[in-house]
Amino acid sequence: MKSYRPLILVLAGLALFASGPRLASVAGATPGRPEVTRLAAPQFADGSHDGTVVTLTGLTLAPDAASGTYLAPPLPAPFPFNAVFPVWEANLAHPEHEHDLLLEVRTRGDGAWTDWRPSHANHDWIRPGDPDITGEMIMAPTAEGRHTELQFRVHLARDGEDPAPLLRGLSFFFVDSTAPPGAPPIEPLLPETPTPGYPKPGVVPRSQWCFDPACNYSDGLEYVSVTHLVVHHTVTTGTNYPDVVRAIWSFHTFSRGWGDVGYNYLIDPNGVIYEGHLGGDDVVGTHAGNANHGSMGAAMIGDFSNVAPSSAMKDALANLLAWKADQKGIDPFDARRLPDAGSNVDWGLPNLMGHRDVFGGTNTACPGNLGHDMLPWLRQEVANRLGYVSPFLYVEEWANGGDTPIFSKSNANWYTAPGGCGSNRHAYYTFSTTDPGQSVNWGIWRPNIPADGSYEVWVYAPYCDTGRGETYGARYDIHHAAGSNYNVTVNVDANVGLWMNLGSYPFQAGNTGWVYLDDLTTTDTGRGVWFDAIRLRPLSAAAINQAPANGTWKTNRIVDFTWTFVNVPTLSSVNLQAATDPSFSNLVLSASLPPVQSHAHQFNSDYASLHWRVRALPVGGGVIVSNATQFGIDSRYPETQVHSVVQTGQNSFQVAWGGTDATSGISRYNIDVWGVGDATWTRWLTDSTLTSATYQRPDGRVYWFRSQGIDNVGNVEPAHLEGDKATGPGPNFPVERILLPLFDHDL
């Protein structure tokens, strides 16, 4: 870290936003625009106090209280609203967490109050220097439409001799973001003129969701070619996603004064992509502080701190980022610096990252823990969509949980990078020393070399906010086929966040070579020494398998094999082999081919495990053999049925089901129910891992069940049109043909 990083710590808990186009805040009941209700010390005198008091400067704890709660009286909204944004000003001893102050909100319309919902600080929507904290958006339940009242309560607490927290002011920005009458339907549109390369997915244009005159402007737009892709989450509730998008736009535009929604794109859980910030390709948004210039921000609508993004959302995000990566030539696995124009970020950043990675994992939790956990999958999915295979062999320091033959470390005190910072969400670090007697931290990477030859060796030190700078002299030892190269020294502080080249060395196949690093330097003491991923790029002749990738499943018996050659001489032929064993003694495929790099083969059956490789024959003799890669073929869906229904009460029935899948195994079940006389089946259980459950019959009719299995590859069993074997015919049969019902109302 640079010497100025402690400045960032002063702003702990605040996300950093660079300035974008600005509009003046607009108050009043203009449809879609926010109106604010502000509360300060006099208003806090009303309501119920339990351990809290009101002073001339605001709401605080009673003199002898360690904690307390203030309950406000109901607050009428200035107009019917469906979204509200709390913003508060407070003096807190621990602003980086919510021990000192927690705000909870509930709303109501014509009916009962909603449940209390906490509004945590939304670090995505706070700029440096802001005197206030923006809380998470609260939306009225979709089914209830607009609400008219709000009530809040504030929990205050302090530790020991810490000063009592003081809530100086609290504002609520009310928004009615419902669509106006005659609004166009939401329909993602493909580009009018398709561009070469990976296609841009369908996107809902601004004209379908943004109707305020302020949606269209031209002043203040900036453009910088995109080099980095940043993933966010909006930390919002609500299931009417166009309303959510409009509410975010309104708050960002008017209440925050950013002139527009900050994100370049937003994606809802159904996989629908919305056009965000006005301006099109390469427009600079307001989503990642000084890293706005040169980055594209894609926000997942929702809170993914404890809930994983849906499959539809993940697929849409991967498609969107694959389009941009292909358009801009972005390697999803690599890292680089942002463009110089408009950026104060001089450290390296992953080309595809979460928002928290921009400032070292500490200023924001965005895109949530489970959103951040998705990033390794997302990088690989972007590469898969582009048919891109990195020329590098990546070796993670925590593969298989760490301390494995691939990476081992000393039994000493180690630190883990904050916030999942580091290559693929993890890194170890320690601090440098110039005293050999104090040097106790060391690590060894033993990559599995795919073939004999020369390889470039690169190491990575992530940009992570630990409060200190990095060492000026990390010393690596490289042990290779020709001996060892000791004390290959790199200035990590000057290259933090980037891959650093240690040179080229000969290696033999297998785990015969290694890279060693310890905490001993000749340059400094107490600065960061990083033990993160390394990577190697072959420089000598090698054949490398690409697809099917290791550990994957194919759902079609026609398998497309692809491989690549690195620095090979002229080839005479290639032999593609697949076997049921890793020693290739039981071959099920042996195809003699010209010197190509792909081949499609149709297998006669499914296989739980196959191993494949290529043997390349150079014109001058010899053989180049790729490392074996394991995959499986499962082209068949499971076969399941409901096999018993046992009455356990007057209208209670224990339903049991099961099935078989010969290859990958059954992952989950869908269970449908049909009552005699109904027009269609009704889904009872979705994606259930259970094999039995209790069904409560709503009336005295005869009910039938059918099952549908999904295997671990995703093959889905077709719906049983006539009902499961054990339960009788389905709804396509007339009722009079049901001769032997399993149960009815007389049971």
XYZ file of C-alpha atoms in Angstrom:
747
model
C 0.000 0.000 0.000
C 1.079 3.552 -0.663
C 1.984 6.009 2.051
C -1.288 7.901 1.559
C -3.516 4.932 2.353
C -4.078 5.951 5.996
C -6.132 8.827 4.548
C -8.592 6.208 3.304
C -8.816 4.780 6.812
C -10.082 8.116 8.085
C -13.086 7.483 5.871
C -13.658 3.972 7.197
C -17.044 2.677 6.207
C -17.432 5.125 3.303
C -17.357 4.107 -0.343
C -15.496 6.582 -2.540
C -17.274 8.197 -5.452
C -15.730 10.532 -7.962
C -17.779 13.426 -9.158
C -20.043 12.974 -12.164
C -22.602 15.273 -13.783
C -24.596 17.131 -11.163
C -28.167 18.333 -10.853
C -29.548 20.396 -8.033
C -31.648 18.504 -5.490
C -35.305 18.776 -6.377
C -37.973 18.709 -3.665
C -41.709 18.512 -4.083
C -44.202 15.938 -5.130
C -43.113 15.736 -8.763
C -43.889 12.147 -9.823
C -40.797 9.995 -9.477
C -38.778 12.643 -7.623
C -37.932 12.461 -3.927
C -39.232 14.723 -1.203
C -37.409 14.828 2.092
C -38.611 14.971 5.702
C -35.822 16.057 8.057
C -35.697 15.422 11.797
C -33.337 16.968 14.344
C -33.119 17.444 18.122
C -36.536 19.057 18.660
C -38.366 16.271 16.812
C -36.569 13.553 18.817
C -38.286 14.838 21.952
C -41.472 13.160 20.764
C -41.846 9.428 20.962
C -40.728 6.828 23.499
C -37.286 6.852 25.204
C -35.745 3.803 26.861
C -32.239 4.724 27.960
C -32.059 7.624 25.498
C -32.346 11.389 25.941
C -32.532 14.460 23.708
C -29.932 17.205 23.996
C -29.581 20.473 22.139
C -27.478 18.672 19.516
C -29.454 15.489 19.004
C -30.440 12.037 20.290
C -27.998 10.251 22.579
C -27.789 7.824 25.494
C -28.786 8.741 29.014
C -25.716 9.529 31.161
C -25.560 6.136 32.888
C -26.896 3.982 30.058
C -24.739 1.605 28.013
C -27.536 1.085 25.505
C -30.966 2.424 24.709
C -33.770 2.548 22.179
C -35.785 5.448 20.856
C -39.178 4.751 19.240
C -40.527 7.599 17.122
C -44.220 8.308 16.668
C -45.703 7.482 13.233
C -44.526 9.911 10.597
C -46.912 10.836 7.762
C -45.275 10.843 4.342
C -45.542 13.951 2.152
C -47.228 11.824 -0.544
C -47.986 8.120 -1.122
C -44.644 6.403 -1.669
C -43.264 2.986 -2.512
C -39.614 3.616 -1.598
C -37.864 5.512 1.173
C -34.166 6.251 1.690
C -32.950 7.050 5.225
C -29.941 9.372 5.582
C -28.455 10.312 8.942
C -25.693 12.357 10.544
C -24.078 10.965 13.653
C -21.015 11.088 15.890
C -19.920 7.477 16.410
C -16.962 5.958 18.213
C -16.951 3.007 15.795
C -18.270 4.219 12.414
C -16.982 1.105 10.683
C -19.687 -1.105 12.202
C -23.213 -0.803 13.569
C -22.635 -1.449 17.233
C -23.088 2.237 18.062
C -26.233 2.966 16.019
C -28.804 0.794 14.279
C -31.833 2.258 12.492
C -34.981 0.184 11.893
C -37.952 1.248 9.770
C -41.477 0.040 9.129
C -44.186 1.463 6.868
C -47.896 1.070 6.235
C -50.673 2.121 3.894
C -54.292 1.203 4.500
C -53.424 -2.013 6.331
C -51.112 -3.145 9.099
C -47.539 -2.082 9.666
C -44.838 -4.059 7.898
C -42.266 -5.904 9.979
C -39.383 -3.841 11.312
C -36.555 -3.769 8.783
C -33.016 -2.578 9.534
C -31.526 0.040 7.231
C -27.789 -0.550 7.321
C -25.303 1.896 5.858
C -25.167 1.455 2.072
C -21.506 2.177 1.357
C -22.146 2.110 -2.390
C -24.041 5.383 -2.085
C -21.697 7.454 0.092
C -18.945 9.744 -1.186
C -15.799 10.920 0.627
C -16.467 14.010 2.646
C -20.210 13.394 2.863
C -21.359 14.577 6.306
C -24.081 11.931 6.364
C -24.595 8.201 6.031
C -26.999 6.792 3.439
C -29.015 3.821 4.637
C -30.392 0.958 2.612
C -33.530 1.619 0.598
C -36.792 0.355 2.104
C -39.593 -0.531 -0.318
C -43.262 -1.061 0.392
C -44.370 -4.626 -0.371
C -45.175 -4.895 -4.069
C -48.635 -6.322 -3.443
C -49.586 -3.315 -1.295
C -48.481 -0.633 -3.734
C -47.934 2.764 -2.101
C -47.701 3.448 1.621
C -48.480 6.665 3.458
C -46.814 6.382 6.895
C -43.412 5.525 8.325
C -42.192 4.750 11.810
C -38.609 4.304 12.929
C -36.673 3.290 15.980
C -33.013 3.838 16.803
C -30.843 1.520 18.907
C -27.812 3.199 20.513
C -24.944 1.525 22.408
C -21.432 2.229 23.658
C -18.534 0.205 25.044
C -16.819 1.032 28.297
C -15.459 4.553 28.348
C -16.341 5.277 24.721
C -18.285 8.496 24.205
C -22.010 8.004 23.739
C -23.202 7.958 20.118
C -25.028 11.083 19.012
C -27.652 11.115 16.260
C -27.560 14.736 15.097
C -30.072 14.473 12.282
C -32.181 11.989 10.353
C -33.790 12.471 6.940
C -36.185 10.305 4.972
C -36.291 10.730 1.201
C -39.670 9.495 -0.030
C -40.061 8.383 -3.651
C -43.012 7.176 -5.716
C -41.250 5.166 -8.418
C -44.303 3.343 -9.741
C -44.693 3.466 -13.508
C -46.923 6.236 -14.873
C -50.092 5.330 -16.803
C -49.340 4.234 -20.350
C -45.722 3.297 -19.601
C -44.252 0.983 -22.249
C -43.816 -2.685 -21.396
C -40.447 -3.829 -20.124
C -38.808 -5.737 -22.961
C -35.050 -6.268 -23.369
C -33.939 -5.174 -26.837
C -31.020 -6.482 -28.861
C -28.712 -3.989 -30.594
C -30.146 -2.758 -33.880
C -26.812 -3.401 -35.587
C -25.107 -6.525 -34.230
C -21.360 -6.112 -33.819
C -18.699 -8.731 -34.542
C -17.632 -10.977 -31.726
C -19.591 -12.097 -28.695
C -23.111 -10.626 -28.968
C -24.368 -8.004 -26.590
C -27.296 -9.470 -24.632
C -30.726 -7.885 -24.728
C -30.976 -4.779 -22.548
C -34.025 -2.833 -21.351
C -33.405 0.703 -22.687
C -33.818 3.763 -20.496
C -36.826 4.804 -22.560
C -38.783 1.874 -21.058
C -38.142 2.668 -17.405
C -36.954 6.289 -17.070
C -39.686 8.870 -17.805
C -38.577 12.067 -16.040
C -37.307 14.885 -18.317
C -34.056 14.700 -16.340
C -33.488 11.220 -17.824
C -32.201 12.866 -20.999
C -29.266 15.232 -20.830
C -25.943 15.704 -22.596
C -23.875 17.996 -20.380
C -21.115 16.537 -18.256
C -20.773 13.127 -19.908
C -17.238 11.719 -19.916
C -15.842 8.822 -21.937
C -12.859 6.558 -21.180
C -12.259 3.205 -22.871
C -13.178 0.378 -20.507
C -10.333 -1.765 -19.184
C -11.943 -3.113 -15.996
C -15.270 -4.736 -15.089
C -16.709 -4.036 -11.619
C -19.514 -6.094 -10.028
C -21.856 -4.447 -7.486
C -25.045 -5.194 -5.611
C -27.647 -2.536 -4.909
C -28.539 -3.631 -1.344
C -32.234 -3.038 -2.008
C -35.493 -4.842 -1.335
C -38.564 -5.097 -3.563
C -39.623 -7.434 -6.349
C -41.062 -4.971 -8.867
C -37.660 -4.443 -10.415
C -38.469 -1.554 -12.799
C -39.791 0.307 -9.743
C -36.558 -0.512 -7.910
C -34.455 0.779 -10.811
C -36.490 4.003 -10.970
C -36.174 4.507 -7.226
C -32.387 4.088 -7.359
C -32.212 6.498 -10.311
C -34.299 9.090 -8.458
C -32.226 8.900 -5.293
C -28.860 8.930 -7.095
C -29.957 11.757 -9.396
C -31.660 14.160 -7.011
C -31.005 13.233 -3.382
C -27.323 12.425 -3.936
C -26.916 14.968 -6.702
C -25.047 12.610 -9.055
C -27.088 13.576 -12.120
C -27.963 9.966 -13.010
C -28.013 6.411 -11.747
C -24.433 5.516 -10.901
C -24.213 2.038 -12.427
C -23.710 1.388 -16.138
C -26.054 -1.627 -16.023
C -28.403 -3.219 -13.498
C -29.527 -6.870 -13.531
C -32.557 -8.266 -11.730
C -32.907 -11.815 -10.322
C -34.874 -12.873 -13.423
C -31.854 -12.114 -15.582
C -33.284 -8.912 -17.079
C -30.581 -6.329 -17.816
C -31.426 -2.615 -17.537
C -29.488 0.173 -19.179
C -28.105 2.337 -16.386
C -26.085 5.520 -16.724
C -26.894 7.528 -19.834
C -24.300 7.672 -22.587
C -23.692 4.182 -23.938
C -20.345 2.421 -24.354
C -17.375 3.756 -22.372
C -19.388 6.420 -20.545
C -17.965 7.150 -17.093
C -20.465 6.207 -14.397
C -20.534 6.974 -10.672
C -20.037 3.629 -9.019
C -16.425 3.048 -7.903
C -14.840 6.318 -6.807
C -11.650 7.238 -8.630
C -11.902 3.894 -10.423
C -14.934 5.121 -12.379
C -12.660 6.165 -15.233
C -11.992 3.086 -17.328
C -14.407 0.748 -15.559
C -17.894 -0.555 -16.317
C -20.130 -1.080 -13.288
C -22.739 -3.856 -13.393
C -25.029 -3.991 -10.351
C -27.026 -7.026 -9.254
C -30.378 -5.812 -7.909
C -30.739 -7.067 -4.343
C -28.603 -7.825 -1.313
C -26.182 -10.725 -1.729
C -24.527 -10.598 1.656
C -26.210 -13.819 2.770
C -28.220 -14.895 -0.304
C -26.604 -16.158 -3.502
C -27.486 -14.567 -6.852
C -29.984 -16.574 -8.919
C -28.861 -18.661 -11.880
C -30.673 -16.329 -14.275
C -28.931 -13.301 -12.798
C -25.511 -14.971 -12.945
C -25.985 -16.046 -16.557
C -27.083 -12.554 -17.586
C -24.115 -11.010 -15.792
C -21.702 -13.452 -17.445
C -23.180 -12.691 -20.878
C -22.943 -8.937 -20.309
C -19.346 -9.062 -19.126
C -18.346 -11.523 -21.864
C -19.640 -9.062 -24.474
C -17.632 -6.208 -22.980
C -14.522 -8.356 -22.422
C -14.622 -9.483 -26.054
C -15.240 -5.948 -27.302
C -12.308 -4.510 -25.320
C -9.923 -7.476 -25.301
C -10.121 -7.841 -21.500
C -8.494 -10.968 -20.036
C -10.833 -11.901 -17.144
C -7.996 -13.624 -15.241
C -5.413 -10.843 -15.459
C -4.817 -7.532 -13.671
C -3.643 -4.127 -14.839
C -3.693 -0.430 -13.988
C -6.614 1.779 -14.886
C -6.216 4.338 -17.665
C -4.493 7.524 -16.526
C -7.294 9.843 -17.630
C -9.339 10.984 -14.638
C -8.033 8.345 -12.245
C -6.085 8.747 -8.997
C -5.728 4.984 -8.680
C -2.076 4.148 -9.350
C -2.166 0.556 -8.115
C -3.096 -2.484 -10.170
C -6.557 -4.027 -10.035
C -8.065 -7.301 -11.269
C -9.590 -6.848 -14.710
C -12.817 -8.400 -13.380
C -13.477 -7.612 -9.737
C -15.980 -6.828 -7.023
C -16.503 -3.251 -5.863
C -14.765 -4.017 -2.558
C -11.563 -4.920 -4.457
C -11.146 -1.358 -5.775
C -9.977 -0.058 -2.401
C -8.454 -3.162 -0.912
C -11.429 -4.973 0.584
C -12.196 -2.647 3.514
C -14.251 0.370 2.428
C -17.346 -1.554 1.341
C -18.700 -5.097 1.486
C -20.121 -4.769 -2.050
C -21.092 -6.987 -3.900
C -21.878 -8.920 -0.709
C -20.069 -11.987 0.573
C -21.916 -14.426 -1.667
C -21.691 -12.057 -4.614
C -17.940 -11.802 -4.068
C -17.645 -15.569 -3.672
C -19.073 -15.872 -7.191
C -16.152 -14.050 -8.862
C -13.921 -17.080 -9.652
C -16.914 -18.763 -11.329
C -17.726 -15.545 -13.172
C -14.198 -15.130 -14.546
C -14.206 -18.697 -15.841
C -17.701 -18.329 -17.318
C -16.693 -15.187 -19.199
C -13.688 -17.063 -20.580
C -15.843 -20.060 -21.503
C -18.297 -17.893 -23.409
C -15.445 -16.416 -25.422
C -13.700 -19.732 -25.963
C -10.687 -18.180 -24.250
C -8.061 -20.374 -22.602
C -5.403 -18.471 -20.720
C -1.817 -19.214 -21.788
C -0.941 -19.202 -18.095
C -1.144 -22.021 -15.586
C -2.475 -20.420 -12.373
C -1.474 -21.839 -8.986
C -3.508 -20.604 -6.023
C -2.022 -20.521 -2.548
C -5.221 -21.882 -1.023
C -6.033 -24.612 -3.535
C -7.818 -27.442 -1.713
C -7.887 -25.369 1.453
C -4.182 -24.495 1.629
C -1.229 -26.360 3.137
C -1.267 -28.964 0.357
C 1.512 -30.274 -1.891
C 0.669 -27.366 -4.223
C 1.351 -24.744 -1.544
C 2.749 -25.130 1.949
C 3.775 -22.564 4.542
C 5.593 -22.386 7.845
C 3.849 -22.917 11.150
C 3.948 -19.271 12.141
C 1.619 -16.342 12.627
C -0.119 -15.497 9.318
C -2.607 -12.852 8.265
C -5.401 -13.340 5.742
C -6.202 -10.535 3.314
C -9.245 -8.486 4.446
C -12.609 -8.780 2.737
C -11.655 -11.649 0.440
C -8.986 -9.469 -1.146
C -6.429 -11.290 -3.294
C -6.371 -13.491 -6.366
C -9.618 -15.468 -6.414
C -10.700 -14.077 -3.028
C -7.756 -15.015 -0.804
C -4.157 -14.213 0.072
C -1.773 -14.733 2.991
C 0.559 -11.991 4.127
C 3.092 -11.178 6.828
C 5.527 -8.334 7.476
C 9.127 -8.015 6.410
C 12.208 -8.162 8.616
C 15.911 -7.606 8.037
C 16.870 -9.776 11.031
C 17.464 -13.453 10.090
C 16.698 -14.423 13.673
C 13.192 -12.932 13.359
C 12.407 -14.528 9.992
C 9.799 -17.261 10.583
C 7.310 -16.912 7.692
C 7.961 -18.802 4.477
C 5.885 -20.394 1.736
C 6.522 -22.794 -1.152
C 4.496 -23.152 -4.361
C 4.889 -26.486 -6.176
C 3.019 -26.147 -9.486
C 2.006 -29.247 -11.408
C 4.000 -28.650 -14.601
C 2.087 -30.067 -17.607
C 5.133 -30.878 -19.761
C 8.924 -30.535 -19.839
C 10.061 -27.153 -21.114
C 10.843 -23.558 -20.303
C 8.284 -21.421 -18.496
C 7.929 -17.820 -17.490
C 7.233 -17.486 -13.767
C 4.996 -14.660 -12.502
C 3.924 -13.790 -8.946
C 1.035 -11.681 -7.680
C 0.764 -9.279 -4.752
C -2.796 -7.936 -4.387
C -3.786 -4.402 -3.514
C -5.241 -4.918 -0.024
C -5.766 -2.320 2.676
C -3.796 -3.501 5.704
C -2.754 -0.052 6.924
C 0.863 -0.494 5.820
C 2.842 -0.330 2.624
C 4.429 -3.282 0.835
C 8.051 -4.403 0.874
C 10.535 -2.875 -1.528
C 12.487 -6.115 -1.786
C 10.578 -9.429 -1.799
C 13.185 -12.161 -2.485
C 12.045 -15.229 -4.401
C 14.008 -18.438 -4.931
C 13.153 -20.464 -8.040
C 14.166 -24.149 -8.052
C 14.067 -25.612 -11.572
C 15.459 -28.365 -13.760
C 18.821 -26.610 -14.277
C 19.361 -25.694 -10.631
C 18.214 -22.690 -8.611
C 18.000 -18.935 -8.985
C 18.278 -17.310 -5.594
C 17.273 -13.824 -4.513
C 15.198 -12.784 -7.502
C 14.085 -9.498 -5.941
C 11.025 -7.427 -6.845
C 9.762 -4.102 -5.562
C 6.242 -5.076 -4.523
C 5.336 -1.561 -3.407
C 5.851 -0.253 -6.954
C 3.896 -3.134 -8.517
C 1.144 -3.864 -6.008
C -1.987 -5.239 -7.635
C -0.052 -6.450 -10.685
C 1.508 -9.684 -11.868
C 5.322 -9.518 -11.639
C 7.630 -11.502 -13.936
C 10.460 -13.387 -12.191
C 12.024 -14.596 -15.451
C 12.066 -17.811 -17.512
C 13.281 -21.179 -16.248
C 13.351 -24.839 -17.377
C 11.028 -27.235 -15.524
C 10.295 -30.938 -15.746
C 6.772 -32.332 -15.776
C 5.108 -32.862 -12.430
C 5.809 -31.198 -9.088
C 9.584 -31.251 -9.517
C 10.177 -27.516 -9.230
C 9.093 -24.888 -6.789
C 9.036 -21.178 -5.928
C 10.078 -20.109 -2.419
C 9.469 -16.821 -0.577
C 10.090 -15.770 3.015
C 9.781 -12.572 5.047
C 13.524 -11.767 5.108
C 14.516 -8.684 3.116
C 17.522 -6.398 2.861
C 15.409 -3.310 2.256
C 12.833 -2.810 5.001
C 11.116 -3.988 8.162
C 7.395 -4.051 8.935
C 6.135 -3.833 5.350
C 3.783 -6.297 3.647
C 5.093 -9.538 2.129
C 2.432 -11.331 0.089
C 1.902 -15.048 -0.467
C -0.756 -15.145 -3.165
C -1.135 -16.930 -6.492
C 1.658 -17.561 -8.983
C 1.352 -18.384 -12.670
C 3.502 -19.989 -15.354
C 3.498 -19.670 -19.131
C 5.193 -22.413 -21.180
C 7.833 -21.236 -23.634
C 8.874 -24.654 -24.935
C 6.859 -27.125 -26.991
C 3.743 -28.309 -25.173
C 0.258 -29.635 -25.909
C -2.347 -28.290 -23.487
C -5.924 -29.570 -23.140
C -8.605 -26.899 -23.283
C -12.065 -28.494 -23.466
C -13.647 -30.425 -21.929
C -12.079 -28.835 -18.869
C -11.049 -30.847 -15.865
C -13.933 -31.974 -13.651
C -16.697 -30.881 -16.038
C -19.753 -32.730 -17.299
C -21.055 -32.903 -20.858
C -24.782 -33.354 -21.447
C -24.367 -34.431 -25.071
C -22.620 -37.579 -26.272
C -21.159 -35.555 -29.122
C -18.147 -34.032 -27.392
C -16.113 -31.202 -28.897
C -12.466 -31.641 -27.912
C -10.120 -28.675 -28.232
C -6.454 -28.337 -27.351
C -3.563 -26.060 -28.103
C 0.139 -26.353 -28.882
C 2.801 -24.070 -27.468
C 6.065 -23.571 -29.335
C 5.817 -26.907 -31.117
C 7.739 -27.774 -34.280
C 5.954 -28.869 -37.456
C 3.667 -31.781 -36.666
C 2.937 -34.834 -38.789
C -0.139 -36.060 -36.915
C -2.118 -35.958 -33.686
C -3.635 -38.864 -31.775
C -6.679 -38.008 -29.614
C -7.293 -40.525 -26.841
C -10.005 -41.025 -24.222
C -10.046 -43.816 -21.656
C -11.957 -44.891 -18.581
C -8.731 -44.972 -16.535
C -5.967 -42.387 -16.052
C -3.320 -44.816 -17.328
C -5.153 -45.036 -20.700
C -5.080 -48.825 -20.721
C -8.831 -49.018 -21.425
C -9.251 -46.759 -24.468
C -12.748 -45.866 -25.686
C -11.445 -43.352 -28.241
C -8.265 -43.351 -30.297
C -8.498 -41.055 -33.308
C -5.563 -40.442 -35.689
C -5.882 -36.890 -36.953
C -3.930 -34.387 -39.012
C -2.178 -31.646 -36.992
C -5.452 -30.004 -35.916
C -6.451 -28.534 -32.565
C -10.055 -29.711 -32.315
C -12.157 -32.773 -33.024
C -15.793 -33.766 -32.365
C -16.508 -37.371 -31.388
C -19.790 -39.139 -30.676
C -19.655 -41.629 -27.822
C -21.998 -44.610 -27.736
C -22.866 -44.313 -24.044
C -22.614 -42.094 -21.004
C -19.589 -42.281 -18.723
C -19.268 -41.223 -15.104
C -15.561 -40.574 -15.674
C -13.374 -40.321 -18.761
C -9.794 -39.151 -19.176
C -8.555 -37.553 -22.381
C -5.254 -36.399 -23.858
C -3.522 -35.704 -27.168
C -0.264 -37.175 -28.431
C 1.368 -34.943 -31.045
C 4.050 -36.355 -33.363
C 6.588 -33.805 -34.706
C 7.934 -34.313 -38.242
C 11.464 -34.830 -36.951
C 10.459 -37.487 -34.450
C 9.543 -37.617 -30.780
C 6.175 -37.133 -29.145
C 4.470 -34.299 -27.260
C 1.810 -35.531 -24.800
C -0.712 -33.337 -23.020
C -1.621 -33.886 -19.389
C -4.712 -36.043 -18.913
C -7.994 -34.225 -18.210
C -10.987 -35.878 -16.507
C -14.620 -35.263 -17.491
C -17.949 -37.090 -17.546
C -20.860 -37.550 -19.952
C -24.445 -37.566 -18.714
C -26.965 -37.116 -21.501
C -29.926 -38.798 -19.813
C -32.416 -37.261 -17.442
C -33.318 -38.991 -14.161
C -36.280 -41.340 -13.851
C -38.414 -40.655 -10.783
C -41.866 -41.326 -9.400
C -44.027 -40.700 -6.385
C -44.119 -44.183 -4.899
C -46.296 -43.794 -1.818
C -48.955 -41.569 -0.285
C -49.904 -42.422 3.300
C -52.703 -40.694 5.148
C -51.566 -39.368 8.550
C -54.595 -37.248 9.479
C -57.986 -36.182 8.218
C -56.418 -34.029 5.510
C -52.717 -34.761 6.010
C -50.766 -37.116 3.776
C -47.140 -38.193 3.825
C -45.941 -38.208 0.223
C -42.707 -40.034 -0.679
C -40.797 -40.079 -3.957
C -37.467 -41.118 -5.392
C -35.685 -42.214 -8.530
C -32.446 -43.122 -10.211
C -29.816 -41.435 -12.340
C -27.092 -43.755 -13.520
C -24.348 -41.199 -14.072
C -24.162 -37.876 -12.226
C -26.922 -38.616 -9.688
C -30.137 -36.815 -8.774
C -29.687 -33.293 -7.446
C -33.262 -32.206 -6.636
C -36.967 -32.724 -7.332
C -40.013 -30.763 -8.417
C -43.288 -32.165 -7.069
C -46.659 -31.272 -8.632
C -50.171 -31.885 -7.324
C -53.491 -32.162 -9.189
C -56.931 -32.199 -7.658
C -59.715 -33.988 -9.534
C -61.498 -31.374 -11.579
C -58.555 -28.949 -11.815
C -57.511 -27.808 -15.274
C -53.764 -28.022 -14.657
C -51.137 -29.352 -12.333
C -49.930 -27.047 -9.525
C -46.306 -26.911 -8.398
C -46.096 -27.963 -4.749
C -42.317 -28.195 -4.168
C -39.588 -26.621 -6.301
C -35.945 -27.753 -6.375
C -36.437 -29.810 -3.240
C -33.668 -32.065 -1.958
C -36.202 -33.954 0.177
C -37.617 -37.371 -0.726
C -40.758 -37.037 1.381
C -42.986 -34.311 2.813
C -46.403 -33.770 4.374
C -49.176 -32.444 2.131
C -52.156 -30.667 3.675
C -55.220 -31.311 1.496
C -57.217 -28.051 1.120
C -60.534 -29.831 0.533
C -62.083 -33.279 0.250
C -61.257 -33.949 -3.400
C -58.996 -36.695 -4.691
C -55.432 -35.413 -5.206
C -52.659 -36.907 -7.288
C -48.952 -36.252 -7.349
C -46.177 -36.444 -9.882
C -42.429 -35.980 -9.569
C -39.778 -34.485 -11.802
C -36.080 -35.083 -11.218
C -33.095 -32.876 -12.051
C -29.651 -34.448 -12.014
C -26.363 -32.855 -10.958
C -25.606 -31.849 -14.537
C -28.935 -30.082 -14.976
C -30.775 -32.661 -17.090
C -34.489 -32.277 -16.360
C -36.902 -35.170 -16.482
C -39.896 -34.468 -18.776
C -43.186 -33.867 -17.014
C -45.272 -36.988 -16.451
C -48.275 -36.126 -18.577
C -50.427 -38.952 -17.223
C -49.353 -38.747 -13.636
C -46.872 -40.964 -11.810
C -47.225 -44.697 -12.060
C -48.031 -45.131 -8.390
C -50.684 -42.423 -8.205
C -52.834 -42.923 -11.275
C -53.726 -40.851 -14.327
C -53.168 -37.148 -14.745
C -55.501 -34.294 -15.620
C -55.695 -35.252 -19.289
C -57.826 -38.221 -18.283
C -61.525 -37.742 -17.512
C -62.445 -38.209 -13.891
C -64.617 -41.223 -14.582
C -61.517 -43.147 -15.732
C -59.989 -42.919 -12.247
C -60.862 -46.397 -11.074
C -58.582 -46.801 -8.060
C -57.928 -43.478 -6.313
C -55.226 -43.641 -3.679
C -57.251 -41.527 -1.273
C -60.407 -39.430 -1.148
C -62.508 -37.530 1.338
C -64.061 -40.667 2.789
C -60.723 -42.004 4.037
